[in-house]
Amino acid sequence: MKDKPKGSTETLTPTETSASRRQPSAKELDWERNILQPTLAKSPERTSPFTTTSGHPIRRLYTEADLPNWNPDLGMPGLPPYTRGIHPAMYRTRLWTMRQFAGFGTAEDTNARFRYLLSQGQTGLSTAFDLPTLMGYDSDHPLSEGEVGKCGVAISSLADMEVLFDKIPLGSVTTSMTINSPAAVIWAMYLAVAEKQGADWRKISGTLQNDILKEYIAQKEYIYPPEPSMRLVIDTFEFGVKNTPKFNTISISGYHIREAGSTAIQELAFTVRDGLEYVEWGMRRGLEVDQFVPQLSFFFNAHNDFFEEIAKYRAARRIWHRAMVERYKSKNPRSWALRFHTQTAGCSLTAQQPYNNVVRTAIQALAAVMGGTQSLHTNSLDEAWALPTEFAATIALRTQQIIAHETGVTNTVDPLGGSYFVETLTNEVERGAWDYIDKIDAMGGMVAAIERGYPQREIAEASYRYQMAVDKKEKIIVGVNDFISEEKPLEILQIDETVARRQAERLRKLRAERSQAEVDRRLGALRNAAKGNQNLMLYIFDAVKAYATLGEI
């Protein structure tokens, strides 16, 4: 695309349009010639080019010329290809799950926050773990120093997990756990707590993130190489099918891909292709597609560009349906319907003028709702500074409740369906995502693409382009590169080193009171199983119940 001076009155060239062979009607051509061009001659457009946050070009006007034959693709809510949503009545029947991400300090600290949020109307839990837990270390490991309880809750043992969910009935409250490399161990701890509470595994529901592929692509919190890591993931699939049919055994995450700097199209493409990779590995294990795919869920980002995000969610459902039916010959509609959680964009939050983040979060959350999300987390205004305070977390929850009960957007299904702009953008996002998926297929799949560094390079280049646009003020971030003003200090939640000391003391007592011989026996059985073809989840669960710690397993 050629650069044009600010205030240009040029119309878009064919390569800049949403459809290169676009054929505008006589009425549109007459409007452009007799109304638009004289107006632009007097008052030029304020910038050029106009693009989405991701840099996708946006036309001045969208009409039927941009959507030849679009009606067959739109469909009806609850029916393939699910463009308009996976449920016939969507939020008229049931609102999305309001699932605020929370976790800090010790298990006692986070348990108190969980119970507070539930008392304020939150309808599901979402657990943030600290960095040592995410990396598989106990809180008293030397490499955990300085990080215990800082970015989430510290969990080293079943004893911690029991405290974390004290007085929270796991049989009736759904829980999401954002954990990947040690996901099997943390899930085993959760299931042990549920069992102790008397909850029926076949009835409990929730979500285990368990998405190791995006760790190699974006977040980088991996422990093992790709192939043995994938074995653990597929073990959880197999275990879940047999034991926890209502629990999502994975949340295939585009969120962290977007946080690393990807475009919306890259987020969509790499996330869905990760999902297809998990399907293929599950099939290689011998699982039937329609046996385990209904327990796969997705997790997307909601960024600032309102319409681009809505188009991304609508395109995601279409792509997944097509892949399930055409590639894998799925016969079960529950496998076809892409279900997803959304979190507003942490990378969009600014340390400068942090109260502006309330507005950003509200717009992003609204896009997620208009795009048909099944559950939602809204970020807190202070997260560019620290973990959320109770005050900030409450505002974030109230944001969801206002959208749900005051805006009216939940009163009809897919309120933007049929918009020339939204439908065109949905088509364009879908095409862009398929282009990436086809390239990754040609490389031999996502594991092969990751080993070649392909998605990592694409994200790095996109991140660089966006930062250059911000630096040049081609993209304005209010309070950062324009509209700057003096600010007052913000009160933040600070986690000190007393958390680490409390955790170390708890672990010391645990090890003194348990039977080390029994722990060693069960860990030995787990290590022997790891050398063979057994499903490791059974052995991990056995070791967890003996109060083996995360680091030992």
Coordinates of C-alpha atoms in Angstrom, one line a residue:
M1 CA 0.0 0.0 0.0
K2 CA 1.4 3.4 -1.0
D3 CA 1.8 6.1 1.6
K4 CA -0.6 9.0 1.0
P5 CA -0.4 12.4 2.6
K6 CA -2.6 13.1 5.6
G7 CA -5.9 14.5 4.5
S8 CA -5.8 12.8 1.1
T9 CA -9.1 12.8 -0.8
E10 CA -8.1 9.7 -2.9
T11 CA -10.5 6.8 -3.0
L12 CA -9.2 3.3 -2.1
T13 CA -7.3 1.5 -4.9
P14 CA -8.5 -2.0 -5.8
T15 CA -5.7 -3.7 -3.7
E16 CA -7.0 -1.8 -0.7
T17 CA -10.6 -2.8 -1.0
S18 CA -12.2 -5.7 0.8
A19 CA -12.9 -7.3 -2.5
S20 CA -10.5 -6.7 -5.4
R21 CA -13.2 -7.2 -8.0
R22 CA -15.8 -5.2 -6.2
Q23 CA -18.6 -3.9 -8.5
P24 CA -20.3 -1.0 -6.8
S25 CA -23.9 -0.2 -7.8
A26 CA -24.8 2.8 -10.0
K27 CA -26.3 4.4 -6.8
E28 CA -23.0 4.1 -4.9
L29 CA -21.0 5.4 -7.8
D30 CA -23.3 8.4 -8.2
W31 CA -23.0 9.1 -4.4
E32 CA -19.2 8.9 -4.5
R33 CA -19.0 11.2 -7.6
N34 CA -21.6 13.8 -6.7
I35 CA -21.8 13.8 -2.9
L36 CA -18.6 12.3 -1.4
Q37 CA -15.9 13.9 -3.6
P38 CA -17.1 17.5 -3.4
T39 CA -17.4 17.0 0.4
L40 CA -13.8 15.7 0.7
A41 CA -12.5 18.5 -1.5
K42 CA -13.7 20.9 1.2
S43 CA -13.0 18.8 4.3
P44 CA -10.4 16.0 3.7
E45 CA -10.4 12.9 5.7
R46 CA -8.4 13.2 9.0
T47 CA -5.9 10.4 8.4
S48 CA -4.7 7.9 5.8
P49 CA -4.7 4.9 5.7
F50 CA -7.5 3.8 7.9
T51 CA -6.8 0.3 9.4
T52 CA -7.8 -1.9 12.3
T53 CA -5.6 -2.2 15.4
S54 CA -3.9 -5.1 13.6
G55 CA -3.2 -3.0 10.5
H56 CA -5.9 -4.5 8.3
P57 CA -7.1 -1.9 5.8
I58 CA -10.7 -0.5 6.2
R59 CA -12.8 0.9 3.4
R60 CA -14.6 4.2 3.8
L61 CA -18.0 2.6 3.1
Y62 CA -19.3 -1.0 3.0
T63 CA -22.3 -1.9 0.8
E64 CA -23.8 -4.9 -0.9
A65 CA -21.0 -4.7 -3.4
D66 CA -18.7 -6.1 -0.7
L67 CA -20.9 -9.1 0.0
P68 CA -21.8 -10.9 -3.1
N69 CA -23.6 -14.1 -2.1
W70 CA -23.1 -13.7 1.6
N71 CA -26.5 -14.9 2.7
P72 CA -25.7 -18.7 2.5
D73 CA -22.7 -18.2 4.8
L74 CA -24.6 -16.4 7.5
G75 CA -26.9 -19.2 8.7
M76 CA -29.0 -19.2 11.9
P77 CA -28.0 -19.1 15.5
G78 CA -27.3 -22.6 16.9
L79 CA -26.9 -24.1 13.4
P80 CA -23.8 -24.6 11.3
P81 CA -21.6 -22.8 10.5
Y82 CA -22.3 -21.0 13.8
T83 CA -21.5 -17.6 12.5
R84 CA -24.3 -16.1 14.6
G85 CA -23.6 -18.1 17.7
I86 CA -23.6 -21.7 19.0
H87 CA -26.9 -21.5 20.9
P88 CA -30.3 -20.7 19.3
A89 CA -31.3 -18.1 21.8
M90 CA -27.8 -17.1 23.1
Y91 CA -28.0 -14.8 26.1
R92 CA -31.8 -14.6 26.2
T93 CA -31.6 -18.1 27.7
R94 CA -28.5 -17.8 29.8
L95 CA -25.9 -15.1 30.3
W96 CA -22.2 -15.9 29.8
T97 CA -20.3 -17.1 32.8
M98 CA -18.7 -14.1 34.6
R99 CA -15.3 -15.7 35.5
Q100 CA -12.9 -13.2 37.0
F101 CA -9.3 -14.3 37.0
A102 CA -7.9 -14.2 40.5
G103 CA -5.0 -15.4 42.5
F104 CA -2.2 -14.0 44.7
G105 CA -0.2 -14.7 47.9
T106 CA -1.1 -17.9 49.8
A107 CA -4.0 -20.2 49.3
E108 CA -5.8 -18.5 52.2
D109 CA -5.4 -15.1 50.5
T110 CA -6.9 -16.3 47.2
N111 CA -9.6 -18.3 48.9
A112 CA -10.8 -15.1 50.6
R113 CA -10.8 -13.3 47.2
F114 CA -12.7 -16.2 45.5
R115 CA -15.4 -16.1 48.2
Y116 CA -15.6 -12.3 48.0
L117 CA -16.1 -12.3 44.2
L118 CA -18.7 -15.1 44.4
S119 CA -20.6 -13.0 47.0
Q120 CA -20.6 -10.1 44.6
G121 CA -22.3 -12.0 41.8
Q122 CA -19.4 -13.7 40.0
T123 CA -20.7 -16.9 38.5
G124 CA -17.5 -19.0 38.0
L125 CA -13.9 -19.1 39.3
S126 CA -10.7 -18.6 37.4
T127 CA -7.4 -19.4 39.1
A128 CA -4.1 -17.5 38.6
F129 CA -1.0 -19.4 39.8
D130 CA 2.3 -17.8 40.6
L131 CA 5.4 -18.3 38.5
P132 CA 7.0 -21.1 40.5
T133 CA 3.8 -23.1 40.3
L134 CA 3.5 -22.4 36.6
M135 CA 7.1 -23.7 36.2
G136 CA 6.6 -26.8 38.4
Y137 CA 8.6 -25.6 41.4
D138 CA 7.7 -25.8 45.1
S139 CA 7.6 -22.5 46.9
D140 CA 10.8 -23.3 48.9
H141 CA 12.9 -24.2 45.8
P142 CA 15.9 -21.8 45.3
L143 CA 14.6 -20.8 41.9
S144 CA 11.3 -19.7 43.4
E145 CA 13.0 -17.0 45.5
G146 CA 11.4 -13.5 44.9
E147 CA 8.4 -14.9 43.0
V148 CA 6.3 -16.7 45.5
G149 CA 2.7 -15.5 45.4
K150 CA 3.6 -12.5 43.3
C151 CA 1.8 -13.1 40.0
G152 CA -0.8 -15.6 41.3
V153 CA -1.4 -18.0 44.1
A154 CA 1.4 -20.3 45.4
I155 CA 0.4 -24.0 45.2
S156 CA 2.9 -26.7 46.1
S157 CA 0.8 -29.5 47.4
L158 CA -2.6 -31.0 47.8
A159 CA -2.7 -29.4 51.2
D160 CA -2.5 -26.0 49.5
M161 CA -5.2 -26.9 47.1
E162 CA -7.5 -28.0 49.9
V163 CA -7.1 -24.5 51.5
L164 CA -7.6 -22.8 48.2
F165 CA -11.1 -24.3 47.7
D166 CA -12.1 -24.4 51.4
K167 CA -15.9 -23.7 51.8
I168 CA -16.3 -23.5 48.0
P169 CA -18.5 -26.4 46.7
L170 CA -16.7 -27.8 43.6
G171 CA -19.8 -29.8 42.8
S172 CA -21.7 -26.6 41.9
V173 CA -19.1 -24.0 41.1
T174 CA -17.2 -24.2 37.8
T175 CA -13.5 -23.5 38.0
S176 CA -11.0 -22.6 35.3
M177 CA -7.3 -23.1 36.0
T178 CA -4.7 -21.3 34.0
I179 CA -1.9 -23.8 34.2
N180 CA 0.0 -25.5 31.3
S181 CA 3.2 -27.5 31.8
P182 CA 2.2 -28.9 35.3
A183 CA -1.5 -29.0 34.3
A184 CA -1.9 -32.7 34.9
V185 CA -0.6 -32.4 38.5
I186 CA -2.6 -29.4 39.4
W187 CA -5.8 -31.0 37.9
A188 CA -5.1 -34.1 39.9
M189 CA -4.9 -32.0 43.1
Y190 CA -8.2 -30.3 42.1
L191 CA -9.9 -33.7 41.5
A192 CA -8.6 -34.9 44.9
V193 CA -10.2 -31.9 46.6
A194 CA -13.5 -32.5 44.7
E195 CA -13.4 -36.2 45.7
K196 CA -12.8 -35.2 49.4
Q197 CA -15.8 -32.8 49.2
G198 CA -18.0 -35.7 47.9
A199 CA -18.4 -34.2 44.5
D200 CA -19.2 -36.5 41.6
W201 CA -16.4 -36.4 39.0
R202 CA -18.9 -37.1 36.3
K203 CA -20.9 -34.0 37.2
I204 CA -18.2 -31.4 38.0
S205 CA -17.4 -28.9 35.3
G206 CA -14.7 -26.4 34.7
T207 CA -11.7 -25.9 32.4
L208 CA -8.0 -26.8 32.5
Q209 CA -5.9 -24.6 30.3
N210 CA -3.4 -27.3 29.5
D211 CA -2.3 -25.7 26.2
I212 CA 1.4 -26.4 25.9
L213 CA 1.7 -25.4 22.2
K214 CA 1.0 -21.7 22.9
E215 CA 3.8 -21.8 25.5
Y216 CA 6.4 -22.6 22.8
I217 CA 4.8 -19.9 20.6
A218 CA 4.2 -17.1 23.0
Q219 CA 4.3 -17.4 26.8
K220 CA 7.4 -19.5 27.1
E221 CA 6.5 -21.2 30.4
Y222 CA 7.3 -24.7 29.2
I223 CA 9.3 -27.4 31.1
Y224 CA 9.6 -30.4 28.7
P225 CA 10.2 -30.7 24.9
P226 CA 7.1 -30.7 22.7
E227 CA 6.6 -34.4 22.2
P228 CA 6.6 -35.5 25.8
S229 CA 4.5 -32.5 26.7
M230 CA 2.0 -33.4 24.1
R231 CA 1.8 -37.0 25.6
L232 CA 0.8 -35.4 28.9
V233 CA -1.9 -33.4 27.2
I234 CA -3.4 -36.3 25.4
D235 CA -3.3 -38.3 28.7
T236 CA -5.6 -35.7 30.2
F237 CA -7.9 -36.0 27.2
E238 CA -8.1 -39.7 27.6
F239 CA -8.6 -39.5 31.3
G240 CA -11.2 -36.8 31.0
V241 CA -13.3 -38.8 28.5
K242 CA -13.5 -41.7 30.9
N243 CA -13.8 -39.9 34.2
T244 CA -14.9 -36.2 33.9
P245 CA -17.1 -35.9 30.8
K246 CA -18.3 -32.4 31.7
F247 CA -14.9 -30.9 32.3
N248 CA -13.0 -29.1 29.5
T249 CA -9.6 -30.9 29.4
I250 CA -8.0 -28.0 27.5
S251 CA -8.5 -24.3 26.8
I252 CA -6.7 -23.7 23.5
S253 CA -5.4 -20.2 24.1
G254 CA -5.0 -17.4 21.6
Y255 CA -4.9 -14.9 24.5
H256 CA -1.2 -15.2 25.1
I257 CA -0.5 -15.3 21.4
R258 CA -2.2 -11.9 21.2
E259 CA -0.4 -10.6 24.3
A260 CA 2.9 -11.5 22.6
G261 CA 2.1 -9.0 19.9
S262 CA 0.2 -10.9 17.2
T263 CA -2.5 -9.5 14.9
A264 CA -6.1 -10.6 15.3
I265 CA -5.8 -12.8 12.2
Q266 CA -2.6 -14.4 13.6
E267 CA -4.2 -15.0 17.0
L268 CA -7.1 -16.7 15.3
A269 CA -5.1 -18.8 12.9
F270 CA -2.4 -20.0 15.3
T271 CA -5.0 -20.8 18.0
V272 CA -7.3 -22.8 15.7
R273 CA -4.3 -24.6 14.1
D274 CA -3.1 -25.5 17.7
G275 CA -6.6 -26.9 18.2
L276 CA -6.3 -29.0 15.1
E277 CA -2.9 -30.3 16.2
Y278 CA -4.4 -31.5 19.5
V279 CA -7.2 -33.2 17.5
E280 CA -4.7 -35.0 15.4
W281 CA -2.6 -36.2 18.3
G282 CA -5.7 -37.4 20.1
M283 CA -6.7 -39.4 17.0
R284 CA -3.2 -40.9 16.9
R285 CA -3.7 -42.1 20.4
G286 CA -6.8 -44.0 19.2
L287 CA -9.4 -41.6 20.6
E288 CA -12.5 -41.1 18.4
V289 CA -13.0 -37.5 17.3
D290 CA -16.5 -37.2 18.6
Q291 CA -15.4 -38.8 21.9
F292 CA -12.9 -36.2 23.1
V293 CA -13.4 -33.0 20.9
P294 CA -16.6 -31.9 22.8
Q295 CA -14.3 -31.4 25.8
L296 CA -12.0 -29.0 23.9
S297 CA -12.6 -25.3 24.5
F298 CA -10.9 -22.1 23.4
F299 CA -9.7 -18.9 25.0
F300 CA -9.4 -15.6 23.0
N301 CA -8.2 -12.1 23.6
A302 CA -10.5 -9.1 23.3
H303 CA -8.5 -6.1 22.1
N304 CA -9.4 -2.5 21.4
D305 CA -10.7 -2.7 17.8
F306 CA -14.3 -3.4 18.4
F307 CA -15.4 -4.7 15.0
E308 CA -12.2 -6.6 14.3
E309 CA -12.6 -8.6 17.5
I310 CA -16.3 -9.4 16.8
A311 CA -15.3 -10.6 13.3
K312 CA -12.6 -12.7 14.8
Y313 CA -15.0 -14.6 17.0
R314 CA -17.5 -15.1 14.3
A315 CA -14.8 -16.4 11.9
A316 CA -13.4 -18.7 14.5
R317 CA -16.7 -20.6 14.8
R318 CA -16.9 -21.0 11.0
I319 CA -13.3 -22.3 10.7
W320 CA -13.7 -24.8 13.4
H321 CA -17.0 -26.2 12.1
R322 CA -15.5 -26.6 8.6
A323 CA -12.4 -28.3 9.9
M324 CA -14.3 -30.7 12.1
V325 CA -16.6 -31.7 9.3
E326 CA -14.3 -31.7 6.3
R327 CA -11.0 -32.8 7.8
Y328 CA -12.0 -35.1 10.6
K329 CA -15.5 -36.3 9.4
S330 CA -17.1 -35.5 12.7
K331 CA -20.7 -36.4 13.0
N332 CA -21.4 -34.8 16.4
P333 CA -22.7 -31.2 16.5
R334 CA -21.1 -30.9 19.9
S335 CA -17.7 -31.3 18.2
W336 CA -18.6 -28.7 15.6
A337 CA -19.5 -25.9 17.9
L338 CA -16.5 -23.8 19.0
R339 CA -16.9 -22.7 22.7
F340 CA -14.7 -20.0 24.0
H341 CA -13.8 -17.9 27.0
T342 CA -12.6 -14.3 26.5
Q343 CA -10.3 -12.1 28.5
T344 CA -9.9 -8.4 27.8
A345 CA -6.5 -7.4 26.6
G346 CA -3.9 -7.1 29.3
C347 CA -1.4 -5.7 26.8
S348 CA -3.7 -2.8 26.1
L349 CA -3.7 -1.6 29.7
T350 CA -1.5 1.4 30.4
A351 CA 0.4 2.4 33.5
Q352 CA -0.2 6.0 32.5
Q353 CA -3.7 7.3 33.4
P354 CA -4.8 3.9 34.7
Y355 CA -8.5 4.9 35.1
N356 CA -8.7 5.0 31.3
N357 CA -8.3 1.2 31.5
V358 CA -11.9 0.9 32.8
V359 CA -13.1 2.4 29.5
R360 CA -10.8 0.1 27.4
T361 CA -12.0 -2.9 29.3
A362 CA -15.7 -2.1 28.9
I363 CA -15.3 -1.7 25.1
Q364 CA -13.3 -4.9 24.9
A365 CA -15.9 -6.8 27.0
L366 CA -18.7 -5.5 24.9
A367 CA -17.0 -6.8 21.8
A368 CA -16.6 -10.3 23.4
V369 CA -20.4 -10.3 24.2
M370 CA -21.4 -9.1 20.8
G371 CA -19.1 -11.8 19.4
G372 CA -20.9 -14.5 21.4
T373 CA -18.5 -15.6 24.1
Q374 CA -19.4 -18.3 26.6
S375 CA -17.5 -16.8 29.6
L376 CA -15.6 -13.6 30.2
H377 CA -12.9 -12.1 32.4
T378 CA -12.6 -8.3 32.6
N379 CA -9.2 -6.9 33.5
S380 CA -8.8 -4.5 36.4
L381 CA -7.7 -0.9 36.0
D382 CA -4.5 -1.4 38.1
E383 CA -3.1 -4.5 36.3
A384 CA -0.4 -2.5 34.5
W385 CA 0.9 -1.8 38.0
A386 CA 0.3 -4.8 40.1
L387 CA -2.2 -7.5 41.0
P388 CA -5.8 -6.2 41.3
T389 CA -7.0 -4.7 44.5
E390 CA -10.4 -5.7 45.8
F391 CA -11.7 -2.2 44.7
A392 CA -10.4 -2.6 41.1
A393 CA -11.6 -6.2 40.8
T394 CA -15.1 -5.2 41.9
I395 CA -15.2 -2.5 39.2
A396 CA -14.1 -5.1 36.6
L397 CA -16.9 -7.4 37.7
R398 CA -19.5 -4.6 37.7
T399 CA -18.4 -3.8 34.1
Q400 CA -19.7 -7.2 33.0
Q401 CA -22.9 -6.9 35.1
I402 CA -23.7 -3.5 33.5
I403 CA -23.2 -4.9 30.0
A404 CA -25.4 -7.9 30.9
H405 CA -28.2 -6.0 32.6
E406 CA -28.2 -2.3 31.5
T407 CA -27.1 -2.0 27.8
G408 CA -29.8 -4.2 26.1
V409 CA -27.2 -6.0 24.0
T410 CA -28.2 -9.4 25.4
N411 CA -31.8 -9.0 24.2
T412 CA -31.3 -10.2 20.7
V413 CA -29.0 -12.8 19.1
D414 CA -26.0 -11.5 17.0
P415 CA -27.2 -7.9 16.9
L416 CA -24.6 -7.0 14.3
G417 CA -25.4 -9.9 11.9
G418 CA -26.1 -8.6 8.4
S419 CA -23.9 -5.5 8.8
Y420 CA -22.1 -5.0 5.5
F421 CA -19.0 -4.0 7.4
V422 CA -19.1 -6.8 10.0
E423 CA -19.9 -9.5 7.5
T424 CA -17.2 -8.4 5.1
L425 CA -14.6 -8.2 7.9
T426 CA -15.6 -11.6 9.1
N427 CA -15.0 -13.0 5.6
E428 CA -11.6 -11.3 5.4
V429 CA -10.5 -12.5 8.8
E430 CA -11.5 -16.0 7.9
R431 CA -9.6 -15.9 4.6
G432 CA -6.5 -14.6 6.3
A433 CA -6.7 -17.3 9.0
W434 CA -7.1 -20.1 6.4
D435 CA -4.0 -18.7 4.6
Y436 CA -1.9 -19.2 7.7
I437 CA -3.5 -22.6 8.5
D438 CA -2.6 -23.8 5.0
K439 CA 1.0 -22.7 5.4
I440 CA 1.3 -24.5 8.7
D441 CA -0.2 -27.7 7.1
A442 CA 2.4 -27.5 4.4
M443 CA 5.1 -27.5 7.1
G444 CA 3.8 -30.7 8.6
G445 CA 1.7 -29.3 11.4
M446 CA 2.0 -26.9 14.3
V447 CA 4.7 -28.8 16.2
A448 CA 6.9 -28.8 13.1
A449 CA 6.1 -25.1 12.5
I450 CA 7.0 -24.2 16.1
E451 CA 10.3 -26.1 15.8
R452 CA 11.1 -24.0 12.7
G453 CA 10.1 -20.8 14.6
Y454 CA 7.5 -19.8 12.1
P455 CA 4.7 -18.6 14.3
Q456 CA 7.2 -17.0 16.7
R457 CA 8.7 -14.9 13.8
E458 CA 5.4 -13.9 12.4
I459 CA 4.3 -12.6 15.9
A460 CA 7.6 -10.8 16.4
E461 CA 7.3 -9.0 13.1
A462 CA 3.7 -8.0 13.8
S463 CA 4.6 -6.7 17.2
Y464 CA 7.4 -4.6 15.7
R465 CA 5.1 -3.1 13.1
Y466 CA 2.6 -2.2 15.7
Q467 CA 5.2 -0.6 18.0
M468 CA 6.5 1.4 15.1
A469 CA 3.0 2.7 14.3
V470 CA 2.7 3.8 18.0
D471 CA 6.1 5.4 18.0
K472 CA 5.1 7.4 14.8
K473 CA 1.7 8.3 16.3
E474 CA 0.0 6.5 13.5
K475 CA -1.8 4.6 16.3
I476 CA -2.8 6.8 19.2
I477 CA -2.8 5.4 22.8
V478 CA -4.5 7.9 25.0
G479 CA -2.3 9.0 27.8
V480 CA 0.8 7.3 26.4
N481 CA 1.7 9.0 23.1
D482 CA -1.0 11.7 23.1
F483 CA -3.4 13.5 25.5
I484 CA -0.8 13.2 28.3
S485 CA -1.5 14.8 31.7
E486 CA -0.2 14.9 35.3
E487 CA -1.3 11.9 37.3
K488 CA -1.8 11.0 41.0
P489 CA -0.2 7.9 42.5
L490 CA -2.3 4.7 42.4
E491 CA -2.9 2.5 45.5
I492 CA -1.7 -1.0 44.6
L493 CA -1.8 -4.5 46.1
Q494 CA 1.8 -5.5 47.2
I495 CA 2.9 -9.0 47.9
D496 CA 5.9 -9.1 50.3
E497 CA 8.2 -11.9 51.2
T498 CA 6.1 -13.1 54.2
V499 CA 4.2 -15.2 51.7
A500 CA 7.3 -17.1 50.8
R501 CA 8.1 -17.7 54.5
R502 CA 4.6 -18.9 55.2
Q503 CA 4.7 -21.3 52.3
A504 CA 8.1 -22.6 53.3
E505 CA 6.9 -23.3 56.9
R506 CA 3.8 -25.1 55.5
L507 CA 5.9 -27.3 53.3
R508 CA 8.3 -28.1 56.2
K509 CA 5.3 -29.3 58.4
L510 CA 3.8 -31.2 55.5
R511 CA 7.0 -33.2 54.9
A512 CA 7.5 -33.8 58.6
E513 CA 4.0 -35.3 59.0
R514 CA 3.6 -37.4 55.9
S515 CA 4.9 -40.9 55.1
Q516 CA 8.0 -40.3 53.0
A517 CA 8.2 -44.0 52.2
E518 CA 4.7 -44.0 50.8
V519 CA 5.4 -40.9 48.8
D520 CA 8.5 -42.4 47.3
R521 CA 6.7 -45.6 46.5
R522 CA 4.0 -43.8 44.5
L523 CA 6.5 -41.5 42.8
G524 CA 8.5 -44.6 41.8
A525 CA 5.3 -46.1 40.2
L526 CA 4.8 -42.8 38.3
R527 CA 8.3 -42.8 37.0
N528 CA 8.1 -46.4 35.9
A529 CA 4.8 -45.6 34.1
A530 CA 6.4 -42.6 32.3
K531 CA 8.8 -45.1 30.6
G532 CA 5.9 -47.1 29.1
N533 CA 2.6 -46.4 27.4
Q534 CA 0.4 -46.1 30.5
N535 CA -1.9 -43.1 31.0
L536 CA 0.1 -41.0 33.5
M537 CA -2.9 -39.2 35.0
L538 CA -3.8 -42.2 37.1
Y539 CA -0.3 -42.4 38.6
I540 CA -0.1 -38.6 39.1
F541 CA -3.5 -38.7 41.0
D542 CA -2.2 -41.5 43.1
A543 CA 1.0 -39.6 44.0
V544 CA -0.9 -36.4 44.7
K545 CA -3.1 -38.2 47.2
A546 CA 0.0 -39.2 49.2
Y547 CA 0.8 -35.5 49.6
A548 CA 3.7 -35.5 47.1
T549 CA 4.6 -31.9 46.2
L550 CA 4.4 -30.3 42.8
G551 CA 8.2 -30.2 42.6
E552 CA 8.6 -33.9 43.4
I553 CA 6.1 -35.0 40.8

